[in-house]
XYZ file of N, CA, C and O in Angstrom:
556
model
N 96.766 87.167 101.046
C 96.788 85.750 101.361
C 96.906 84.971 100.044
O 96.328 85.461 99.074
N 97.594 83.798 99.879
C 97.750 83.221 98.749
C 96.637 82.454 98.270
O 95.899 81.885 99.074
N 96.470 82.393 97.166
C 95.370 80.982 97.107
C 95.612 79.646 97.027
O 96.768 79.453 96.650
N 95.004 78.640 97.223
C 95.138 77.389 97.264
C 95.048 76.915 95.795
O 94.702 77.693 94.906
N 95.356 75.661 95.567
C 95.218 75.175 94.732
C 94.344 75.063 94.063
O 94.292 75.183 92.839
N 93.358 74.758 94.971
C 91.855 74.278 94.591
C 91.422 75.378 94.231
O 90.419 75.142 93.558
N 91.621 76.608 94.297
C 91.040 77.940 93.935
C 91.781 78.557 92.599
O 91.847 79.755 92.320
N 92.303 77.503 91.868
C 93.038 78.191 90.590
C 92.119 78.071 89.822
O 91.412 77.077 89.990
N 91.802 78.941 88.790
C 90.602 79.003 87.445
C 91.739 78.817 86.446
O 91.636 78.195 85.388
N 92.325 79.142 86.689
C 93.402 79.117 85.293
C 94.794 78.841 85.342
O 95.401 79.302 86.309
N 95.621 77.977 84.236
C 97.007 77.703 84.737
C 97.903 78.069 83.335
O 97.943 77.105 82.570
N 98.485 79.036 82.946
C 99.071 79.345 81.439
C 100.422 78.412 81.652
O 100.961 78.109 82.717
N 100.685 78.162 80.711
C 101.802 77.077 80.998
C 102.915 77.495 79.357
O 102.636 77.339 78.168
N 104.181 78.053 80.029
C 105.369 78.241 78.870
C 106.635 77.668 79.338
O 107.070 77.341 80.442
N 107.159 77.651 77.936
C 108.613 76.544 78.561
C 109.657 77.543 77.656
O 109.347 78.117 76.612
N 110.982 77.593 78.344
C 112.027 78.866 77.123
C 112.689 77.442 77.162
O 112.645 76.395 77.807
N 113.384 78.066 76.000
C 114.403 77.520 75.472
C 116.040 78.090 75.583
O 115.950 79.310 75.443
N 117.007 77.842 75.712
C 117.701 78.601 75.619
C 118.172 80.212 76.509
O 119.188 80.863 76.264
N 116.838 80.650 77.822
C 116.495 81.429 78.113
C 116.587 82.816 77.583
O 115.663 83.070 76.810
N 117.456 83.818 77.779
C 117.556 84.993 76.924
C 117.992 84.909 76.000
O 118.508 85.998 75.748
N 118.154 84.188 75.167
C 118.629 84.396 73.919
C 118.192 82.402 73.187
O 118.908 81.422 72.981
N 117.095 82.598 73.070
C 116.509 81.647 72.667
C 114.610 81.778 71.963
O 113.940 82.319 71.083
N 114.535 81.028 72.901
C 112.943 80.669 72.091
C 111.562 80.260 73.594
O 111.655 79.465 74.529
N 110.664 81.013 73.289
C 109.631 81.017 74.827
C 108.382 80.844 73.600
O 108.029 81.394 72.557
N 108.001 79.733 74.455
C 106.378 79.198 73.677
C 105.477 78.717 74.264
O 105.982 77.703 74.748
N 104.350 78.753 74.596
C 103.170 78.546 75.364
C 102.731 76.377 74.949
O 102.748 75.837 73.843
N 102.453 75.811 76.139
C 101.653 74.722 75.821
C 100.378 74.908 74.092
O 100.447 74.500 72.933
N 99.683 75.488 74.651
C 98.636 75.751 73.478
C 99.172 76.168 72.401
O 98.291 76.183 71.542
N 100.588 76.672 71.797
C 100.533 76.808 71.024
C 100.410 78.473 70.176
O 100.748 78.859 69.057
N 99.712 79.189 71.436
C 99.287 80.794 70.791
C 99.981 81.752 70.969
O 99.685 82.906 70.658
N 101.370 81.247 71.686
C 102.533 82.223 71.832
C 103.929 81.610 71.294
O 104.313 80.679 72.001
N 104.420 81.789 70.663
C 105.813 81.328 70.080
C 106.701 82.110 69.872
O 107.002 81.921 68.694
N 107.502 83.103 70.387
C 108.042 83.898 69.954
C 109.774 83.680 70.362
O 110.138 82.913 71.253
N 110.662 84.461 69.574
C 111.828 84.429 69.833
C 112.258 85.434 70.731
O 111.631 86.493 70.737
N 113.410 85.252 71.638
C 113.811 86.104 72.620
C 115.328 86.278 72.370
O 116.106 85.482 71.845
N 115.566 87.552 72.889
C 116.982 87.942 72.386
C 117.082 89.400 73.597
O 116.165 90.129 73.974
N 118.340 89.426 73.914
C 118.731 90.214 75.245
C 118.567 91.358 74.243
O 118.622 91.069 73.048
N 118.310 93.028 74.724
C 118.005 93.765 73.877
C 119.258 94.236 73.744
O 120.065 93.764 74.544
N 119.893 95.476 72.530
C 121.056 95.608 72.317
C 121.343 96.271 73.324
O 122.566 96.416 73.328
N 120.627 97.024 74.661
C 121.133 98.068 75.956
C 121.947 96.785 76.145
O 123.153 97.031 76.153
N 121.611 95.317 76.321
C 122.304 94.497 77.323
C 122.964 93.752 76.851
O 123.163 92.652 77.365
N 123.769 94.324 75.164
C 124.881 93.607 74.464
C 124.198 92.317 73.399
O 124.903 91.593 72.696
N 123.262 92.269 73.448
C 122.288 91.440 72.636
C 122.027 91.858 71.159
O 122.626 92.928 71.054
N 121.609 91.651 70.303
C 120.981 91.919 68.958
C 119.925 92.560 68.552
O 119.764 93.212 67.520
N 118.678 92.184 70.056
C 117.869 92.763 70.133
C 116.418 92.656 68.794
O 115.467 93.363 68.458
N 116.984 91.394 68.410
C 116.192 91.032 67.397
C 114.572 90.503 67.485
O 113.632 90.517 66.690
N 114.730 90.107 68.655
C 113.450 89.641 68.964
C 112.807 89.973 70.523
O 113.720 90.402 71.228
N 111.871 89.922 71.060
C 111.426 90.467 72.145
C 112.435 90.025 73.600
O 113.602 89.642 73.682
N 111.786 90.184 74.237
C 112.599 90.365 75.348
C 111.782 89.620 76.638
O 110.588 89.365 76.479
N 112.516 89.244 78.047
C 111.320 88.905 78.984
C 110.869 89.942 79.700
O 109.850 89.745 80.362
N 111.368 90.987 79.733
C 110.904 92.221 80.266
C 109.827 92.910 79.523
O 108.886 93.252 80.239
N 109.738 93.166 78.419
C 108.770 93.005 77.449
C 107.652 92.497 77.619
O 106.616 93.010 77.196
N 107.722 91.255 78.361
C 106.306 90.147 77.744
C 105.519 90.788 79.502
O 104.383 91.115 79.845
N 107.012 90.693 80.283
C 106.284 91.275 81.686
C 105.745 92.755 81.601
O 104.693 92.890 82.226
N 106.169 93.814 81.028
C 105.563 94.598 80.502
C 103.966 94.499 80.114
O 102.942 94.983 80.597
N 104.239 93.692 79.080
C 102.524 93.511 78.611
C 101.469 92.567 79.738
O 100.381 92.842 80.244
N 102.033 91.803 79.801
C 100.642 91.119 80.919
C 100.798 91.776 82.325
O 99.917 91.521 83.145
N 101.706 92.500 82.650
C 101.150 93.713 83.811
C 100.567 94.842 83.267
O 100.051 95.655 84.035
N 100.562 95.021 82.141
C 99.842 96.413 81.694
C 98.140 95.705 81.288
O 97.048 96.205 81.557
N 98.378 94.658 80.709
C 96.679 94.163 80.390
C 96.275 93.428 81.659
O 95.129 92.999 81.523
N 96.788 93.134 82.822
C 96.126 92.553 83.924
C 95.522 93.761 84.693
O 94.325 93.896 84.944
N 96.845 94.901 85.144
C 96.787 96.165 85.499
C 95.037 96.771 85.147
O 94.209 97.070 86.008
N 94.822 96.826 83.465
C 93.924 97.638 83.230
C 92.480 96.948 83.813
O 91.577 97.502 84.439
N 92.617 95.353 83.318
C 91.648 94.606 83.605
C 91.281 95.041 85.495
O 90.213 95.552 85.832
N 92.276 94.738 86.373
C 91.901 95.392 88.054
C 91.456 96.624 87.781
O 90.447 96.773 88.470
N 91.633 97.462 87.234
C 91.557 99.129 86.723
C 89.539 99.215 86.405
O 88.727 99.886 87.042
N 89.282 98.293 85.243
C 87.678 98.256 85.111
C 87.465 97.605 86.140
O 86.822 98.407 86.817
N 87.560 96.747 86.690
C 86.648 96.327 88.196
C 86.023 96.969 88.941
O 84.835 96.913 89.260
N 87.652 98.266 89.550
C 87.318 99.120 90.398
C 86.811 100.200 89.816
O 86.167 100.964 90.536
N 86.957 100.482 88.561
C 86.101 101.304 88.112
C 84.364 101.261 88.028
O 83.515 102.152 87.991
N 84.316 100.157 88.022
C 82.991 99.928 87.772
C 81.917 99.862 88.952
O 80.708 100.090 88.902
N 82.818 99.433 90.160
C 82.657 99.550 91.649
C 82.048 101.139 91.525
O 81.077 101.509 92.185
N 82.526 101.709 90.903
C 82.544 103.772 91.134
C 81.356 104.142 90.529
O 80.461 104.780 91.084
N 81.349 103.586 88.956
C 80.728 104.419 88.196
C 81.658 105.053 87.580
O 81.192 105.948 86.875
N 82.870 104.961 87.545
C 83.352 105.361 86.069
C 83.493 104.683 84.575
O 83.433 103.539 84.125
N 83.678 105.795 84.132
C 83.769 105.686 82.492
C 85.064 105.425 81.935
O 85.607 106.529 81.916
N 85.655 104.793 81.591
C 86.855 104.178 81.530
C 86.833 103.803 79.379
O 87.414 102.950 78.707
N 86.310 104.418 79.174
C 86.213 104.557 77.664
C 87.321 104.964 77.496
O 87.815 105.661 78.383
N 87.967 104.705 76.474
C 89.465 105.463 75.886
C 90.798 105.126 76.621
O 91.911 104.990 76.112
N 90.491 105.037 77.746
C 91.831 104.651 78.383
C 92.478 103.490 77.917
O 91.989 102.605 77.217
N 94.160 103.609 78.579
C 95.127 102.596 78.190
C 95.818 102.607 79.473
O 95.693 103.518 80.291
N 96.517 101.624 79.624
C 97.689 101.513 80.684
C 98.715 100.844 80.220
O 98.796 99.767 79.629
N 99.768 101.894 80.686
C 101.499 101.164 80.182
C 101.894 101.207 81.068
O 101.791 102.086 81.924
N 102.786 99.678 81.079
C 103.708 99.119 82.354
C 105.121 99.668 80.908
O 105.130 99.558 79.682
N 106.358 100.384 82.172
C 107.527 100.585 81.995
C 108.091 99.284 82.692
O 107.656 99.105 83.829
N 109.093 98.229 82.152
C 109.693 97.891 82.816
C 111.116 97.566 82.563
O 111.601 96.811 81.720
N 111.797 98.442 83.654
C 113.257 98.284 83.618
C 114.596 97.130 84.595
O 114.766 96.909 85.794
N 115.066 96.807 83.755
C 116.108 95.875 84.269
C 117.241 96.360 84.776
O 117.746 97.150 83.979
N 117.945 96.214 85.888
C 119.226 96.627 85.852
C 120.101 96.327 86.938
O 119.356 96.137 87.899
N 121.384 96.173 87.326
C 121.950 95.752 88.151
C 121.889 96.002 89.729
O 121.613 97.148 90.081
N 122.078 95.219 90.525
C 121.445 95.702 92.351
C 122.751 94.402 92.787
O 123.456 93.656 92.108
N 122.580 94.647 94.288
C 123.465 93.841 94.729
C 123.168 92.474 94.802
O 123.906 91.797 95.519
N 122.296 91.953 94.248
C 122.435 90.116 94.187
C 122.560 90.112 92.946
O 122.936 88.940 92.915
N 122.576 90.552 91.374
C 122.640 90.518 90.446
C 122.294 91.333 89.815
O 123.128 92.159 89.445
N 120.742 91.481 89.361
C 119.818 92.000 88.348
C 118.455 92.448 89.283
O 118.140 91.838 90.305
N 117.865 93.372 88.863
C 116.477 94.198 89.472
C 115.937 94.094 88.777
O 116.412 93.753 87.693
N 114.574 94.320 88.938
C 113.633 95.099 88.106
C 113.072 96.215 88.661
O 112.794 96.254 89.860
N 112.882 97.103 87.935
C 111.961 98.399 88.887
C 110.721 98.730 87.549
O 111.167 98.560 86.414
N 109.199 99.190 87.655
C 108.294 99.478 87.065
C 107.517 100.510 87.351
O 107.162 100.955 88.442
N 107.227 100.933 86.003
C 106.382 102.478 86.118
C 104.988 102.039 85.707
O 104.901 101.226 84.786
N 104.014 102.443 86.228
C 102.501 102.037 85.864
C 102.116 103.605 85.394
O 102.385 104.517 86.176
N 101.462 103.909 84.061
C 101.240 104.663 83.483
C 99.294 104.781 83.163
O 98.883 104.119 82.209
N 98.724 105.235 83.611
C 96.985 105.283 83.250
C 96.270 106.336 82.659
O 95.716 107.195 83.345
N 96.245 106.329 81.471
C 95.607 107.571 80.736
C 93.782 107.329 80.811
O 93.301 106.307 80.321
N 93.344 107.849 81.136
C 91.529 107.726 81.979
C 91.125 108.544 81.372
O 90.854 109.372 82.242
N 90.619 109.354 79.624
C 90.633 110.411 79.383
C 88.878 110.812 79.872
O 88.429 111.914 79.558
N 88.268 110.104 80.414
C 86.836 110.612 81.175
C 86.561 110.890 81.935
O 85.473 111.460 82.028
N 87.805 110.559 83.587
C 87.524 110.899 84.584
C 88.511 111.758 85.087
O 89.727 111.586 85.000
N 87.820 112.853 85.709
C 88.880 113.521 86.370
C 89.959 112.860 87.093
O 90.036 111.690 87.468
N 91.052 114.150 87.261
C 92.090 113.248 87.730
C 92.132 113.021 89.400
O 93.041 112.323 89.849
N 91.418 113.448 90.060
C 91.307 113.067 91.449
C 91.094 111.962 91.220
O 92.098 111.306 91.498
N 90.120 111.213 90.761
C 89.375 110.118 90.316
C 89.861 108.679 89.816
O 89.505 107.521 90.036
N 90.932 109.358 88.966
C 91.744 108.736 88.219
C 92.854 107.742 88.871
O 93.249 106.592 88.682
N 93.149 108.872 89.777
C 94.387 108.610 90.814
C 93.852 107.488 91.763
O 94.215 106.317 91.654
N 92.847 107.987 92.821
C 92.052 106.899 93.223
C 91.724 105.572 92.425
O 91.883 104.496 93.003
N 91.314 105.605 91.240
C 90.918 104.962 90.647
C 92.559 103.315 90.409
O 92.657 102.104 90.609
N 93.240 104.215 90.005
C 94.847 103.192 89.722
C 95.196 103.329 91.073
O 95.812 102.275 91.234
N 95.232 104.016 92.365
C 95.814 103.337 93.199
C 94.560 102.318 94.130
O 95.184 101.806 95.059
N 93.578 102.026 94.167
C 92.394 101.241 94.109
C 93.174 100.003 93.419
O 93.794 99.235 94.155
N 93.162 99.862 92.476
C 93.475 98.927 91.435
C 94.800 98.098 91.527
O 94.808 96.868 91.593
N 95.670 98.711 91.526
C 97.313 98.605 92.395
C 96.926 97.820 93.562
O 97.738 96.898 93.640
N 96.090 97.748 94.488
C 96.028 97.166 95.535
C 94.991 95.786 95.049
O 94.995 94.864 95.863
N 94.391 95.651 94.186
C 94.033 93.968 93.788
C 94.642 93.563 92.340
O 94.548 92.433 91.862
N 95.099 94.350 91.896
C 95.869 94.072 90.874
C 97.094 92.546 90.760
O 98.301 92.649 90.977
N 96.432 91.326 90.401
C 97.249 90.280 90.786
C 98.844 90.534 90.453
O 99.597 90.109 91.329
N 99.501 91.193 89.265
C 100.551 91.177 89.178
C 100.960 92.140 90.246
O 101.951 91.659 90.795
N 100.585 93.480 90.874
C 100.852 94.230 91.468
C 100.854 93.923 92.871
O 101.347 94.682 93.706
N 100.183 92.563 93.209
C 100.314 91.672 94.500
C 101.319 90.727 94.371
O 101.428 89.798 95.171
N 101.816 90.835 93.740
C 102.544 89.478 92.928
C 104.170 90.543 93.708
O 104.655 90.265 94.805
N 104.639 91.573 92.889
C 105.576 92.068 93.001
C 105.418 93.381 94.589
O 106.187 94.256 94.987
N 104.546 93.078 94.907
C 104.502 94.499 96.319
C 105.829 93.832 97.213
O 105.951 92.640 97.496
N 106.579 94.705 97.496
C 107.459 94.544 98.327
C 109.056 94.077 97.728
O 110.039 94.078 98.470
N 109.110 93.713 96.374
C 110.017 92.929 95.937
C 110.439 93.838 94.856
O 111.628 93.724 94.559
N 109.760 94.714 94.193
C 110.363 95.690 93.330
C 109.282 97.140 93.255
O 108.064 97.300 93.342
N 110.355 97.961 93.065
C 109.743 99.603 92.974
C 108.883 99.249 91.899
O 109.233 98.668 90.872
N 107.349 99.762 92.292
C 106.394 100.087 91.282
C 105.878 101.055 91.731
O 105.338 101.260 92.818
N 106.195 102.208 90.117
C 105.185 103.872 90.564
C 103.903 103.960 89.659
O 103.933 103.433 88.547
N 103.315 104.300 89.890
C 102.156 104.581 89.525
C 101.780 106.131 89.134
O 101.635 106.919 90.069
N 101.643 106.523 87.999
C 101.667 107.893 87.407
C 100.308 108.180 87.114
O 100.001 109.259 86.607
């Protein structure tokens, strides 16, 4: 179910420039970076990418749902990392995305583990965000 307005805690706010091959910078100030199509997609590849940035805040939102439900358990979630793969590429309205969710848990077994990221996958806001609209695997 979506939330209402009135139920937002937080609103990040960025404006691009130029879109892929320009300039993406946050209101506040704490993100400024340059963007450039990577050289797979005829670009220069000089500077990050938007697949990239979606990369990272699904991999640090990802982990953040990841301790919740971990903690729900009783696991130990020391050491771990999570990497979002994310790939771009052509489909029949234009452009796709498809994503790999990657969870290294080096404390809990892997029954555990598994449970543990597909638990997580299911309140995971970016992973509610994209259910149904692009392939996401979970390894």
């Amino acid at each position: 179910m979506p939330i209402q307005q009135s139920d937002v805690l937080y609103t990040a706010v960025a404006t691009a420039e130029n879109g892929r091959d320009g300039r993406v910078a946050t209101d506040d100030g704490r993100l400024d970076l340059v963007v450039t199509p990577p050289r797979e997609m005829g670009g220069s590849g000089a500077g990050t990418n938007p697949e990239q940035l979606f990369a990272a805040g699904y991999s640090a939102c990802f982990q953040g749902a990841l301790g919740v439900v971990a903690r729900e358990k009783g696991a130990d979630l020391t050491g771990s990392t999570v990497t979002a793969k994310v790939g771009i590429g052509r489909n029949d309205d234009g452009f796709g995305l498809i994503v790999e969710i990657s969870a290294d848990l080096p404390k809990v077994d892997a029954g555990t583990a598994r449970a543990l990221v597909e638990k997580a996958h299911q309140v995971c806001p970016y992973s509610k965000a994209t259910r149904g609209n692009i392939t996401v695997t979970l390894v």
